[in-house]
CSV table of C-alpha atoms in Angstrom, one decimal:
chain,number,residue,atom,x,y,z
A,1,UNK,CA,-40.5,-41.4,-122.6
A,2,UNK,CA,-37.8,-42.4,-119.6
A,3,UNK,CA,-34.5,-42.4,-120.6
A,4,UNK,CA,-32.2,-45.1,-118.9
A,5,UNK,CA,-29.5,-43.4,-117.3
A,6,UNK,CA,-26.3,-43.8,-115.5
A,7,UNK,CA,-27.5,-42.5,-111.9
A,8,UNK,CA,-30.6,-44.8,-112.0
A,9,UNK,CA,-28.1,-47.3,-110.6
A,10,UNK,CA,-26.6,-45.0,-108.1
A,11,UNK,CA,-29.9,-43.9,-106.8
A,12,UNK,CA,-30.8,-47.4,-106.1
A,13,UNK,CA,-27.1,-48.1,-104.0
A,14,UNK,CA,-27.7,-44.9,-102.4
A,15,UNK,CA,-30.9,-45.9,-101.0
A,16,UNK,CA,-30.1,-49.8,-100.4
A,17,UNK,CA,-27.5,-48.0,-97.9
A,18,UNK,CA,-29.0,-47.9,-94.5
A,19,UNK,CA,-26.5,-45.6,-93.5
A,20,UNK,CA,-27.2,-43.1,-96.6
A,21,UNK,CA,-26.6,-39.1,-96.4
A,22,UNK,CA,-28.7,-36.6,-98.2
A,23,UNK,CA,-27.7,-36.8,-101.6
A,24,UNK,CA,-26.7,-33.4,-103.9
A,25,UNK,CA,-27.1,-34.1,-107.5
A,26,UNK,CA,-25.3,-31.4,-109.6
A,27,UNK,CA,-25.0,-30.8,-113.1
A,28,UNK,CA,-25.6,-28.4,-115.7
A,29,UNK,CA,-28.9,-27.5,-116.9
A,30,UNK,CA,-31.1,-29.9,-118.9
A,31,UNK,CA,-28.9,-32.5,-118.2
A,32,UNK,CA,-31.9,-34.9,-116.7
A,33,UNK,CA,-31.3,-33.8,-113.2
A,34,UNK,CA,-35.3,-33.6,-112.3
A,35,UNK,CA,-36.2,-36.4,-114.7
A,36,UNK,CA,-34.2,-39.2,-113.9
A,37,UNK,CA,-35.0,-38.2,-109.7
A,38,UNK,CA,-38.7,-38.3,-110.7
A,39,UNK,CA,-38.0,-41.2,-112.2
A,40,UNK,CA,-36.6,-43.1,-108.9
A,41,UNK,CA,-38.4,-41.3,-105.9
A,42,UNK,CA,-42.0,-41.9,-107.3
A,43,UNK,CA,-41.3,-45.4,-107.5
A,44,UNK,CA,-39.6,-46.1,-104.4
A,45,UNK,CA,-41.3,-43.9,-101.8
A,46,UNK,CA,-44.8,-43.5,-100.5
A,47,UNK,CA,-44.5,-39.8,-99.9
A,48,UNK,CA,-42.9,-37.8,-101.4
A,49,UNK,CA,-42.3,-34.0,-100.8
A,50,UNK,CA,-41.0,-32.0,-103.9
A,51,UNK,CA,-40.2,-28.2,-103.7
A,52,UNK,CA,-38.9,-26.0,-106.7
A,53,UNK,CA,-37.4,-23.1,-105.2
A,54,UNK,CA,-37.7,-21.5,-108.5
A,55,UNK,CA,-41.1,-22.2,-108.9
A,56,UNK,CA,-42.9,-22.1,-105.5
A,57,UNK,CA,-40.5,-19.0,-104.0
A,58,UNK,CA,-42.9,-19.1,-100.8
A,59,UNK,CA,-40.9,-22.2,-99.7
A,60,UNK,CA,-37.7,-20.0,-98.4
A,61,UNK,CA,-39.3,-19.3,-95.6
A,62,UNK,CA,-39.2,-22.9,-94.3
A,63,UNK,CA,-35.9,-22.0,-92.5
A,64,UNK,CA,-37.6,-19.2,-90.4
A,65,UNK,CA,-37.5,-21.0,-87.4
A,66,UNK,CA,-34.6,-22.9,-87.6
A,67,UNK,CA,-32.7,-25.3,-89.4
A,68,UNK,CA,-33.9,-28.5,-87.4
A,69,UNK,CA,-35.8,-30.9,-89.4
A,70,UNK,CA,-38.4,-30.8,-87.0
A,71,UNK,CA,-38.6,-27.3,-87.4
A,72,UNK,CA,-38.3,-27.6,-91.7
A,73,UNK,CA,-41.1,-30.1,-91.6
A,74,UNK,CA,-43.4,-28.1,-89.3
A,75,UNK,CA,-42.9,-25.1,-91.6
A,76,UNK,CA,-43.6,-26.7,-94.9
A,77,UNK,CA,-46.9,-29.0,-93.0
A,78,UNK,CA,-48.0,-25.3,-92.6
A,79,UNK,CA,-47.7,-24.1,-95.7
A,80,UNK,CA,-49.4,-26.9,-97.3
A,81,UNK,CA,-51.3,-29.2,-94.8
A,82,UNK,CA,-51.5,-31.6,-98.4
A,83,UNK,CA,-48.3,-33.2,-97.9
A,84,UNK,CA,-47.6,-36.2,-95.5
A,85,UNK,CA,-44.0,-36.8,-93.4
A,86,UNK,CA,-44.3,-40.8,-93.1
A,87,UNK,CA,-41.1,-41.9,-91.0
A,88,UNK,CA,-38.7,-43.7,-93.3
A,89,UNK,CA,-41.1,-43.9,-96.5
A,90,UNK,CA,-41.0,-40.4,-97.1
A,91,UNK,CA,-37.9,-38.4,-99.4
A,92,UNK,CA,-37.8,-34.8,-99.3
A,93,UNK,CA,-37.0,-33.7,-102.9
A,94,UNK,CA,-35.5,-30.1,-102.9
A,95,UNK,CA,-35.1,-29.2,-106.3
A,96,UNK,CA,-33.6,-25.6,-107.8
A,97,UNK,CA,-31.2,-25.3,-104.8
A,98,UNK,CA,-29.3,-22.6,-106.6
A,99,UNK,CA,-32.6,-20.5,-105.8
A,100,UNK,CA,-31.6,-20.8,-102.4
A,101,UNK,CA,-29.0,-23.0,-101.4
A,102,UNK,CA,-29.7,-22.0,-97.1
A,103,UNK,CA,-31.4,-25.0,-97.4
A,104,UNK,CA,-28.3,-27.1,-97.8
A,105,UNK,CA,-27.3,-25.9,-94.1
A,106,UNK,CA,-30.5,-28.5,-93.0
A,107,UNK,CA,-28.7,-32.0,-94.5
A,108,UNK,CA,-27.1,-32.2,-91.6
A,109,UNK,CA,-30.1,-32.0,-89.4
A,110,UNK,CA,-31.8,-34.4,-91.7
A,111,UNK,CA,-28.7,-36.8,-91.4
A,112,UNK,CA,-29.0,-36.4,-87.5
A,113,UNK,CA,-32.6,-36.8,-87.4
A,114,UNK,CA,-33.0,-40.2,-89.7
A,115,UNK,CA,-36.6,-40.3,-90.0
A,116,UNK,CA,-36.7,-38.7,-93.6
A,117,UNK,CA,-34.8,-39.6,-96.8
A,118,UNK,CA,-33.2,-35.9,-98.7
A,119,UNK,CA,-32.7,-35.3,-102.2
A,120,UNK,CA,-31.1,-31.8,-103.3
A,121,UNK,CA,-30.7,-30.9,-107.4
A,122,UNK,CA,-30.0,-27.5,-109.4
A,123,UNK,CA,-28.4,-26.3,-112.4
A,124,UNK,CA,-25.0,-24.0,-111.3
A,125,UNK,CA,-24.6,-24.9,-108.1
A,126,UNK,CA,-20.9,-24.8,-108.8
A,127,UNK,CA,-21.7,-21.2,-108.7
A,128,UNK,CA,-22.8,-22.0,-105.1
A,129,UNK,CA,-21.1,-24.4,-103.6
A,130,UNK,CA,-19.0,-22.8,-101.4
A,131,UNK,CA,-22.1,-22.0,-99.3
A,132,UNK,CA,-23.7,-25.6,-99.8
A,133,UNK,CA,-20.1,-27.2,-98.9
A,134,UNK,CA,-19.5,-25.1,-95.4
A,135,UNK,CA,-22.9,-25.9,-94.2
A,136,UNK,CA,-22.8,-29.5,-94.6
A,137,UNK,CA,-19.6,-30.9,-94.3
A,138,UNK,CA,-19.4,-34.6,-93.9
A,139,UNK,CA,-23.4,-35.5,-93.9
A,140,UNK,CA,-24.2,-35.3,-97.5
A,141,UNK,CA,-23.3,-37.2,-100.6
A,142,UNK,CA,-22.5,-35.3,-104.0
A,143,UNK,CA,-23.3,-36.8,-107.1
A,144,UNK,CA,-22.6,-35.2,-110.4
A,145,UNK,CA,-24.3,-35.6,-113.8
A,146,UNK,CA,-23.7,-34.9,-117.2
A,147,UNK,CA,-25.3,-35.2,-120.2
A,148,UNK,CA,-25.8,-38.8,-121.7
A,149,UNK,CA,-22.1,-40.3,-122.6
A,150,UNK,CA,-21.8,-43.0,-125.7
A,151,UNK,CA,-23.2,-46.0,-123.4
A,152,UNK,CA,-26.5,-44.3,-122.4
A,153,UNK,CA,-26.8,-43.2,-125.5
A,154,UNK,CA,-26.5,-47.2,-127.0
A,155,UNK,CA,-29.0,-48.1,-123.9
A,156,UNK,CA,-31.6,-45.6,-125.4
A,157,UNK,CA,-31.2,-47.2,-128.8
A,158,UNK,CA,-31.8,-50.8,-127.4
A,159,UNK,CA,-28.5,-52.0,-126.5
A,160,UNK,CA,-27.4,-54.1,-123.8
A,161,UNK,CA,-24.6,-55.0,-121.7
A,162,UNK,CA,-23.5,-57.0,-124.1
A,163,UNK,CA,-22.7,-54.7,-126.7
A,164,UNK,CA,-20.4,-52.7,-123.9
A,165,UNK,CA,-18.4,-56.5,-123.2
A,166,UNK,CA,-17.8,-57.2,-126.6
A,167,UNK,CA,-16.2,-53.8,-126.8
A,168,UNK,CA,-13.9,-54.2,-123.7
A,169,UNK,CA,-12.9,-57.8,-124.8
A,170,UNK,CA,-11.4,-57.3,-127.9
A,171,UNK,CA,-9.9,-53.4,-126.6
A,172,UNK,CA,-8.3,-56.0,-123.7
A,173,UNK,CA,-7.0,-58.5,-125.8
A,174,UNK,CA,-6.2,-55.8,-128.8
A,175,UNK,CA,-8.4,-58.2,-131.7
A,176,UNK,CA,-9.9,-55.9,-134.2
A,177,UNK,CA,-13.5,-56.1,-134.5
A,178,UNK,CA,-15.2,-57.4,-137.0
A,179,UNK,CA,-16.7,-55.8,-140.1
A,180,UNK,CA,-20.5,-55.8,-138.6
A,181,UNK,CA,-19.4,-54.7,-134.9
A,182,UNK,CA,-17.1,-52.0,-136.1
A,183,UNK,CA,-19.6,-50.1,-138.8
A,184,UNK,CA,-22.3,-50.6,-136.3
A,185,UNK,CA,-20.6,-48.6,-133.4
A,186,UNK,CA,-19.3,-45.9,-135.9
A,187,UNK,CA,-22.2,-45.4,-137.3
A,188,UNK,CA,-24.5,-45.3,-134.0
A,189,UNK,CA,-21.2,-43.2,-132.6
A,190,UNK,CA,-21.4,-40.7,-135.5
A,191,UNK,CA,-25.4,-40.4,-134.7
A,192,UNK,CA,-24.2,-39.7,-131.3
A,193,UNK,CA,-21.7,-36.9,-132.3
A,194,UNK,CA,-23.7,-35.0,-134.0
A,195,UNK,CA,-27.0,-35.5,-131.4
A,196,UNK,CA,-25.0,-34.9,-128.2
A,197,UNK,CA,-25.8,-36.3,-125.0
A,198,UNK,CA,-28.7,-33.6,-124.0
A,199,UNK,CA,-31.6,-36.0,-123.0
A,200,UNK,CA,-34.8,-33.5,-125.0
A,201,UNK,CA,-32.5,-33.9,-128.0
A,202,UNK,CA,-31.6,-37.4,-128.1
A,203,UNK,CA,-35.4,-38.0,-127.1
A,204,UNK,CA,-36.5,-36.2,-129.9
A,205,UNK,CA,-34.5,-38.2,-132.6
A,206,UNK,CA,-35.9,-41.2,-130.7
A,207,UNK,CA,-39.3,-40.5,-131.1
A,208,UNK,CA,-38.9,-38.9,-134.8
A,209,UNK,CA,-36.3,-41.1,-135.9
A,210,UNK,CA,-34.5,-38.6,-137.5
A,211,UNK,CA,-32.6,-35.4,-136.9
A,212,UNK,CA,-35.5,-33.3,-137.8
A,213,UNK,CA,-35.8,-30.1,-135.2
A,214,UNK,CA,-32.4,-31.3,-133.3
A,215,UNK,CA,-30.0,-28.7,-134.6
A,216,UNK,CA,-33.2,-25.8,-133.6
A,217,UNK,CA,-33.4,-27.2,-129.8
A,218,UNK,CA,-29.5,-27.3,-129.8
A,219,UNK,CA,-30.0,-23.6,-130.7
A,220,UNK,CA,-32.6,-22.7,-128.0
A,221,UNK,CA,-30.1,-24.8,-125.7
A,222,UNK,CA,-27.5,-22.5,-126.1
A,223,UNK,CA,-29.7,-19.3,-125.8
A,224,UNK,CA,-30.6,-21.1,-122.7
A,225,UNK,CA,-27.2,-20.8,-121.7
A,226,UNK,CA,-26.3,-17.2,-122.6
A,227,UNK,CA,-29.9,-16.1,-120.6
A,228,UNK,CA,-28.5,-18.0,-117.6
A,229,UNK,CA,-25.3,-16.5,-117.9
A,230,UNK,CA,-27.1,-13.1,-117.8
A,231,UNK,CA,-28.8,-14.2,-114.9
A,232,UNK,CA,-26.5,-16.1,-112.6
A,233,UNK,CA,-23.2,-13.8,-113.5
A,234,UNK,CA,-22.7,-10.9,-111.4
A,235,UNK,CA,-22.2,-7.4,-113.1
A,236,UNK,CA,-19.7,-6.9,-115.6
A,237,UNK,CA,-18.7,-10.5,-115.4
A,238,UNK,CA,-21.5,-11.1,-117.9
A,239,UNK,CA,-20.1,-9.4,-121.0
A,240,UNK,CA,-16.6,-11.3,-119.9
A,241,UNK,CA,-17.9,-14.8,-119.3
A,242,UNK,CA,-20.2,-14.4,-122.9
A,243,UNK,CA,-17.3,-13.5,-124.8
A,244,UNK,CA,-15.5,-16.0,-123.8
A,245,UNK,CA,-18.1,-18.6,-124.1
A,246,UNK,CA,-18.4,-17.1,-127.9
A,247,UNK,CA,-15.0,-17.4,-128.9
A,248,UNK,CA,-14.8,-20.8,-128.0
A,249,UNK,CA,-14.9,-22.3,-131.4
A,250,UNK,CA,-13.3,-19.8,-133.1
A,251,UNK,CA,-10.3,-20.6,-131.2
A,252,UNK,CA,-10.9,-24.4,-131.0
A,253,UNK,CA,-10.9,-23.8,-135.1
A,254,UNK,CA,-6.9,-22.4,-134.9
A,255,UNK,CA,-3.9,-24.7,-135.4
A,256,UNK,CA,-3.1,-23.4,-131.7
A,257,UNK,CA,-6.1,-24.7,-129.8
A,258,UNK,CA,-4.4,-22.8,-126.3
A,259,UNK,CA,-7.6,-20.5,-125.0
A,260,UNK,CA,-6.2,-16.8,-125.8
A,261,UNK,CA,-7.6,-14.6,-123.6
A,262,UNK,CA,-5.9,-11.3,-126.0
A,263,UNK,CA,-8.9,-12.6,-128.5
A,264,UNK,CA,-11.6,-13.0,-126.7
A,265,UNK,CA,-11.6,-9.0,-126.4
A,266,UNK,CA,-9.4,-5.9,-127.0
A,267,UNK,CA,-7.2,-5.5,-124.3
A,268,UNK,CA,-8.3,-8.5,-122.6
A,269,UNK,CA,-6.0,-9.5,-119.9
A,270,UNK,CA,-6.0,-12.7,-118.5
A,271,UNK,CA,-6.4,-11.5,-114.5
A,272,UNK,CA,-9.8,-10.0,-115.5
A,273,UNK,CA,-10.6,-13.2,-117.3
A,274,UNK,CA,-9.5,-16.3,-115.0
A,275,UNK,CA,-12.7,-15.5,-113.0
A,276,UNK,CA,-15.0,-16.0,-116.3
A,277,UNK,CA,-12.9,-19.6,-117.3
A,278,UNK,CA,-13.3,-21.0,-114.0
A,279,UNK,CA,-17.4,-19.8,-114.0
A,280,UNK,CA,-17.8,-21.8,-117.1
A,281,UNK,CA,-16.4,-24.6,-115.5
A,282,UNK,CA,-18.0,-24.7,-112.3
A,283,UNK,CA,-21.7,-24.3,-114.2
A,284,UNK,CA,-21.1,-27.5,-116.6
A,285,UNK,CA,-20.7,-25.5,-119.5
A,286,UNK,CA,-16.9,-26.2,-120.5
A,287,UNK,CA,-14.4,-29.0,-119.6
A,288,UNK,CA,-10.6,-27.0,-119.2
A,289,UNK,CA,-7.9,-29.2,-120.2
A,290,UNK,CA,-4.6,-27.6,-118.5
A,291,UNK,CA,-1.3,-28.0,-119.7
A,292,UNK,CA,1.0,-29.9,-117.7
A,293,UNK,CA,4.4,-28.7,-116.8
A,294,UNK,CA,6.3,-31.7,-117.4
A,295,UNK,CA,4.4,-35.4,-118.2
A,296,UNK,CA,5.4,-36.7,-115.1
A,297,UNK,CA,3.3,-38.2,-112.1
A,298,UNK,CA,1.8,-37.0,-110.3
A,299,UNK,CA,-0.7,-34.9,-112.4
A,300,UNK,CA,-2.3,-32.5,-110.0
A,301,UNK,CA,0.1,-29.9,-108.9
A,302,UNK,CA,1.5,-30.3,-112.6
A,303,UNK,CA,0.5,-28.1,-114.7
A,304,UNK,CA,0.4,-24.3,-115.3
A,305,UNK,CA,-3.1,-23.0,-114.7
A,306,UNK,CA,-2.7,-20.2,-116.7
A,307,UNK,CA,-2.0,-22.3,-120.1
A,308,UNK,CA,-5.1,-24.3,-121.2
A,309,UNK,CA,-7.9,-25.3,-123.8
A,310,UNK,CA,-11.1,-25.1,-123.2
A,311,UNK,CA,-13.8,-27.8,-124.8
A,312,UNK,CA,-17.5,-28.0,-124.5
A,313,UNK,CA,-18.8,-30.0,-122.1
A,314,UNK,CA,-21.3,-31.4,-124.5
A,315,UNK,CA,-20.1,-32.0,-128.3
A,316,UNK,CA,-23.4,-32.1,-130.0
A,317,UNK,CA,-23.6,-27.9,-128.4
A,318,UNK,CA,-20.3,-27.4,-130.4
A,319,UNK,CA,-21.5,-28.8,-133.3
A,320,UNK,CA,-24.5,-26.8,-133.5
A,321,UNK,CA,-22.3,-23.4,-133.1
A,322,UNK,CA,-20.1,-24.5,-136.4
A,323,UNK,CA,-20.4,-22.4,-139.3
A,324,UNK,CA,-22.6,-23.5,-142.1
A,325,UNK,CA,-19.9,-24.6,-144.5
A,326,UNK,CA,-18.9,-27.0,-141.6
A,327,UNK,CA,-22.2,-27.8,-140.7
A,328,UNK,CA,-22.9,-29.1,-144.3
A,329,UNK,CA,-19.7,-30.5,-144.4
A,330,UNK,CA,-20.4,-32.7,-141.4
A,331,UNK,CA,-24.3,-33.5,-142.1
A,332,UNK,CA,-23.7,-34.3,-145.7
A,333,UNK,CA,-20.0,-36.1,-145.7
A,334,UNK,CA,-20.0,-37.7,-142.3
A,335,UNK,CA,-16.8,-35.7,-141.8
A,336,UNK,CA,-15.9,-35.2,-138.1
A,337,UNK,CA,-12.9,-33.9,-139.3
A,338,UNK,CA,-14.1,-30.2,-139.6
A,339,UNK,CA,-12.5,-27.6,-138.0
A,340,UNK,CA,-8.7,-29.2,-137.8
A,341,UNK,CA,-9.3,-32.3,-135.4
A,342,UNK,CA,-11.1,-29.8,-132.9
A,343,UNK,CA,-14.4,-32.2,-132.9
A,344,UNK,CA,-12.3,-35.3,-132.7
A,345,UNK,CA,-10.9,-33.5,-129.3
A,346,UNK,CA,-13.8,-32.2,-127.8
A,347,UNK,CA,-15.2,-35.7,-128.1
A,348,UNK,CA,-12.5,-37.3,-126.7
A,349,UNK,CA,-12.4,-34.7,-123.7
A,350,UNK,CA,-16.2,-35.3,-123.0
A,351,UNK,CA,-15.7,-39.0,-122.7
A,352,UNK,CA,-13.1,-38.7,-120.5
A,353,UNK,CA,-14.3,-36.2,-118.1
A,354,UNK,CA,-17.6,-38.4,-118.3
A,355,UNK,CA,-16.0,-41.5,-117.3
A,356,UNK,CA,-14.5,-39.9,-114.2
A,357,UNK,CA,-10.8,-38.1,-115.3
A,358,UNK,CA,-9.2,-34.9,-115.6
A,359,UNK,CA,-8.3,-33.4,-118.8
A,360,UNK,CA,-4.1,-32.2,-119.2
A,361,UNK,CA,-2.1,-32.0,-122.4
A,362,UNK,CA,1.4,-31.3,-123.1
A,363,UNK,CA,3.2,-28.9,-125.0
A,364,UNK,CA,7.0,-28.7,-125.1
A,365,UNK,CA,7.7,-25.5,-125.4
A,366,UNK,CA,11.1,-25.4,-127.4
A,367,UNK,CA,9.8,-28.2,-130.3
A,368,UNK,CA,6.5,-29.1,-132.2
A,369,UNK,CA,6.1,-32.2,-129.1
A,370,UNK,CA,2.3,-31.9,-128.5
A,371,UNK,CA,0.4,-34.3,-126.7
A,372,UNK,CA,-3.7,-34.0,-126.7
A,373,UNK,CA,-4.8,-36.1,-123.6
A,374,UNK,CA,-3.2,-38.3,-120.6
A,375,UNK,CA,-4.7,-41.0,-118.4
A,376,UNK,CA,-3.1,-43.0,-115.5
A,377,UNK,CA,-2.1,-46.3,-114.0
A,378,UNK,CA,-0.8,-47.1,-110.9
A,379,UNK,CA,2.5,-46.7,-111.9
A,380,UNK,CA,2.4,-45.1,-115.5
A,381,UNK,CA,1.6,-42.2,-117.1
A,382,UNK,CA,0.0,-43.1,-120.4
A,383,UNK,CA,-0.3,-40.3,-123.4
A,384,UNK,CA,-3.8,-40.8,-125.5
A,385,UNK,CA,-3.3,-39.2,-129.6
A,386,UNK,CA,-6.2,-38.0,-130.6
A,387,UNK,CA,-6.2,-38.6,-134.9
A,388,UNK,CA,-8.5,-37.1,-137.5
A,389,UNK,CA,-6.7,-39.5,-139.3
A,390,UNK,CA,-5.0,-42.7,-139.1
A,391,UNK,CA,-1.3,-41.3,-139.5
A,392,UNK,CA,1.5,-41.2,-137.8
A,393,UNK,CA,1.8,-40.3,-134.3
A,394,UNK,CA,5.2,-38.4,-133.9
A,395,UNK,CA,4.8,-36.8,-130.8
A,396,UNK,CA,3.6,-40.0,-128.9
A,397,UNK,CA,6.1,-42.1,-130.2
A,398,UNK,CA,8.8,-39.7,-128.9
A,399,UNK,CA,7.2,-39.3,-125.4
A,400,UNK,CA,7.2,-43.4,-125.2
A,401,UNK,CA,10.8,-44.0,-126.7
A,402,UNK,CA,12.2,-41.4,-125.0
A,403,UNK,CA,14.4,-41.7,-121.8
A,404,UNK,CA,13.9,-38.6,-120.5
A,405,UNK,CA,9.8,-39.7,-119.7
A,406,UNK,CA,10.1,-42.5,-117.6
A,407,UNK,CA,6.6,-42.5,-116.4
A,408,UNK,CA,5.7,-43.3,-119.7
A,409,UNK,CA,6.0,-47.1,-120.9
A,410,UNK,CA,3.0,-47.0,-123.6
A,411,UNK,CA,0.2,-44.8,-125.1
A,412,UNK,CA,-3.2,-45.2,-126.9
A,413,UNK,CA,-4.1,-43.8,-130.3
A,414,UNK,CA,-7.4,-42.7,-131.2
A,415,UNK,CA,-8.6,-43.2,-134.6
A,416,UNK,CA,-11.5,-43.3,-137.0
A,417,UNK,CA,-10.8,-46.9,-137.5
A,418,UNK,CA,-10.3,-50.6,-135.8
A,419,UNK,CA,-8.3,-51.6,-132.6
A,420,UNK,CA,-4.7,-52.7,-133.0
A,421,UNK,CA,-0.9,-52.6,-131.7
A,422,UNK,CA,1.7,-51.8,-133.2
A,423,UNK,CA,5.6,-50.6,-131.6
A,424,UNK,CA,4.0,-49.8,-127.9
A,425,UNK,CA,1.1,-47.9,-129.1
A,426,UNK,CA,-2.8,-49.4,-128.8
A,427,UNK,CA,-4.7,-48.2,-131.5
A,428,UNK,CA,-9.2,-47.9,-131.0
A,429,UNK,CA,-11.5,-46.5,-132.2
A,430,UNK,CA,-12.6,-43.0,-131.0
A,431,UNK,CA,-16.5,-45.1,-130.1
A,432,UNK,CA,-14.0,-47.0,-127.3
A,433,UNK,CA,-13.5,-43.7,-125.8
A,434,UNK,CA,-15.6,-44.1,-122.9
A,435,UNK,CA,-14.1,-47.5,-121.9
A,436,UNK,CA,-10.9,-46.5,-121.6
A,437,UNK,CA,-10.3,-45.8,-117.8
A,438,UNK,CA,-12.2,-49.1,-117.0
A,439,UNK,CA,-10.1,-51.1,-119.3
A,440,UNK,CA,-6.4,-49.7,-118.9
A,441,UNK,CA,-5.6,-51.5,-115.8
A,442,UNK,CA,-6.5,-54.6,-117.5
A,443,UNK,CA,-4.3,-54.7,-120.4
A,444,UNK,CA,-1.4,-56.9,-119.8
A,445,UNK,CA,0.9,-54.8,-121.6
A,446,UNK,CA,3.6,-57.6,-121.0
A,447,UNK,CA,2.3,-59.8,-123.5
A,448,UNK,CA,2.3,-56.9,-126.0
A,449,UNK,CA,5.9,-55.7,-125.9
C-alpha cells in the first residue's frame, strides 16, 4: 500500500525541470525516504540503477578510479554487467548515503556530464553533511522530509483538496465552521495525534482500521532510534546524546519546559552537552525551539542558543514514551491535555517545522510573560498561544497591546475549539495548525481591527 505524499509533487517538478541537479533527499529514518523514491523512479524511468550502501558494501569501491561519471558508471557496469546506463532514461538511485557519503563528491560530475538523472537518500546525513555539502556545492538540490504532517495524513484517509480549501476559507475570512466540518477534523486530528506521522504506523491503522499493534511499532521505533544512536554517535557522546533523548519528556512534563541540562545527568554541564542537542537535531529526531532575546525582527540572530526546549520531531513517538497513567488518560478520555499542555506544544511545533518555519519562544525574564511560538509577515512579528484550554491568553494580549513590541500588531490562538476573533487575536483550531504559514499573508487584518 503507497502512501500519497508531499514529495510525490516535488519529484515530478524536479524532473519536469530540464535544467535539474542531483537531488539529496534527507530525513530521519523511516520517514518514507526509499518508499516514496520507489514510488516515482520506477514509474518514470526505463533504467533504473539503485544501490544501498548499507546493503551491497561492495559498491564503495565505485570511486576507485575517480569521481567522473564516466568512471562511476564503468565501475558499477563491472561489478554487475545486469544493469543498463540508457542516456537520459536512466536515474541513478544512491540510497544509504550516510554509509558512505564520498559518493556525494560525484553530483557534480553527474551535473556536468547530463546524460544520467541522480537521486541520493539516507537517514542522519545531518550527521554528514558537512562532507556531502563541501563536495558539491552549487550542483545538487536538497530536499528534506519528515514524517507525514495533518494533510497527508487526511490524503491517506480519502480526502481531497477540498477538505484543505474549506479549511483555509473560513481561517481567511475568520467564519467558524460548522458543526459537521469542525467534529470531523478533530476527530480525524485526534486519530492523527495519537498515530503520528511515521508512514508503517499510519499504514498499519489503515489496513487494520484500528490502533491495534501501533503503540508496539512506536516502541520498536524508538529502540530503533536508541540502536542508531549507538551506532552513528561517536564514543562517549552515546551515553550523553541517550540521556538527553530520555529525559525529554520528563522535562517537557515540568511547568518549566526550558531543556536543563543539570537533569539530564549529575554534574551535567552544558558545554559537554550542546554537542548531543545539536546531534538530535541534525538526525531528525528533535525540533529545538530557542528562546529569543527580545520579540523583535528579525528572528535569526535573536535568540540565546544556550536557552531552549526541545520537542519531538514526531508527536505520535512522544506519545508512546508517556507514562501509563497518561497513556490511559489519553486513549480512554481523548485528553491531549496530559502532561501540562506539553502534547498540545509538541504538536504545534511539528506542524510548524513541517510547513517550512523555525521554532522560537519568549520568556521575559523579570515577569511570568511567556510566549510558546512566533511566525512572520513581511512586516510583523505575530505571537501563536498554544491553549490546552480555551482561556485567557495573558501573555499574548500584553505582547499585542503593548507599546514596547512594535513588531507585533496581532497574534493567533490555538485552541481545542472553532475559529474566531476577538480584541486582535485569531482564534483556530489546533487541526489548522499546518495552514498557518500559507494563510497569514492572506488575512486582511484591516477589516478585523
Amino acid at each position: 500500500m503507497y502512501l500519497k505524499r508531499r514529495i510525490d509533487s516535488f519529484l515530478e517538478k524536479w524532473k519536469a525541470d530540464e535544467d535539474r541537479k542531483p537531488l539529496v533527499v534527507k530525513g530521519c529514518r523511516q520517514v518514507g525516504k526509499t518508499e516514496s523514491i520507489h514510488h516515482f523512479i520506477y514509474q518514470n524511468y526505463e533504467s533504473v540503477i539503485e544501490i544501498n550502501f548499507v546493503e551491497e558494501p561492495k559498491f564503495q569501491s565505485v570511486i576507485s578510479d575517480g569521481y567522473s561519471a564516466d568512471d562511476i558508471v564503468r565501475n558499477i557496469s563491472l561489478i554487475d554487467p545486469s544493469k543498463r546506463f540508457i542516456p537520459g532514461k536512466t536515474v541513478l538511485f544512491f540510497d544509504e548515503i550516510q554509509q558512505f557519503p564520498e559518493i556525494a563528491t560525484s553530483l557534480k560530475f553527474f551535473k556536468i556530464d547530463g546524460r544520467f538523472d541522480v537521486i541520493c537518500s539516507g537517514s542522519f546525513l545531518g550527521i554528514h553533511y558537512k562532507r556531502i555539502e563541501s563536495n558539491s556545492v552549487g550542483y545538487k538540490t536538497d530536499y528534506t522530509m519528515y514524517s507525514m504532517d495533518f494533510e497527508e495524513f487526511l490524503w491517506v484517509k480519502g480526502y481531497d483538496d477540498t477538505f484543505r480549501k474549506v479549511l483555509c476559507e473560513h481561517m481567511i475570512s475568520c467564519k467558524p465552521l460548522n458543526d459537521a466540518v469542525f467534529s470531523t477534523a478533530k476527530r480525524l486530528f485526534l486519530d492523527y495525534c495519537v498515530l503520528g506521522g511515521m508512514p508503517e504506523v499510519v499504514c498499519n491503522y489503515i489496513e487494520k482500521g484500528t490502533f491495534e499493534g501501533s503503540l508496539e511499532l512506536q516502541h520498536q521505533l524508538i529502540d530503533d532510534y536508541k540502536e542508531d544512536i549507538r551506532k552513528y554517535a561517536d564514543g562517549v557522546d552515546q551515553t550523553r546524546i541517550l540521556n538527553v533523548f530520555n529525559r525529554i519528556v520528563p522535562q517537557l512534563a515540568q511547568e518549566n519546559k526550558k531543556f536543563q541540562i543539570s537533569k539530564v545527568a549529575s554534574g551535567a554541564r552544558f558545554k559537554d552537552y550542546r554537542g548531543c542537542i545539536e546531534w538530535l537535531n541534525d538526525a531528525g529526531i528533535v525540533n529545538i525551539c530557542y528562546c529569543l532575546s527580545f520579540p523583535e525582527l528579525p528572528l535569526k540572530g535573536n535568540y540565546n542558543n544556550d536557552i531552549f526546549k526541545l520537542y519531538f520531531a514526531d508527536s505520535g513517538l512522544l506519545v508512546s514514551m508517556l507514562d501509563d497513567e497518561a497513556q490511559d488518560d489519553l486513549r480512554a478520555n481523548k485528553n491531549l491535555g496530559v502532561y501540562k499542555g506539553a502534547l498540545y506544544e509538541n504538536i504545534v511545533g511539528e506542524a510548524l517545522v513541517k510547513s517550512g518555519g523555525q521554532l522560537y519562544y519568549y520568556k521575559r525574564s523579570d515577569s511570568t510573560l511567556e510566549q510558546d511560538f512566533f511566525l512572520c509577515t513581511a512586516d510583523s512579528l505575530v505571537p501563536v498561544e498554544v491553549k490546552s484550554a480555551n482561556g485567557r491568553a495573558k501573555s499574548l494580549k500584553t505582547l499585542i497591546q503593548s507599546e514596547h513590541y512594535g513588531d507585533i500588531k496581532f497574534g493567533i490562538k490555538l485552541i481545542d475549539g472553532n475559529i474566531g476573533y476577538s480584541d486582535k487575536v485569531f482564534t483556530f483550531p489546533y487541526f489548522c495548525t499546518f495552514l498557518l504559514k500559507e494563510i497569514l499573508p492572506k488575512l486582511d487584518v484591516t477589516e478585523f481591527f
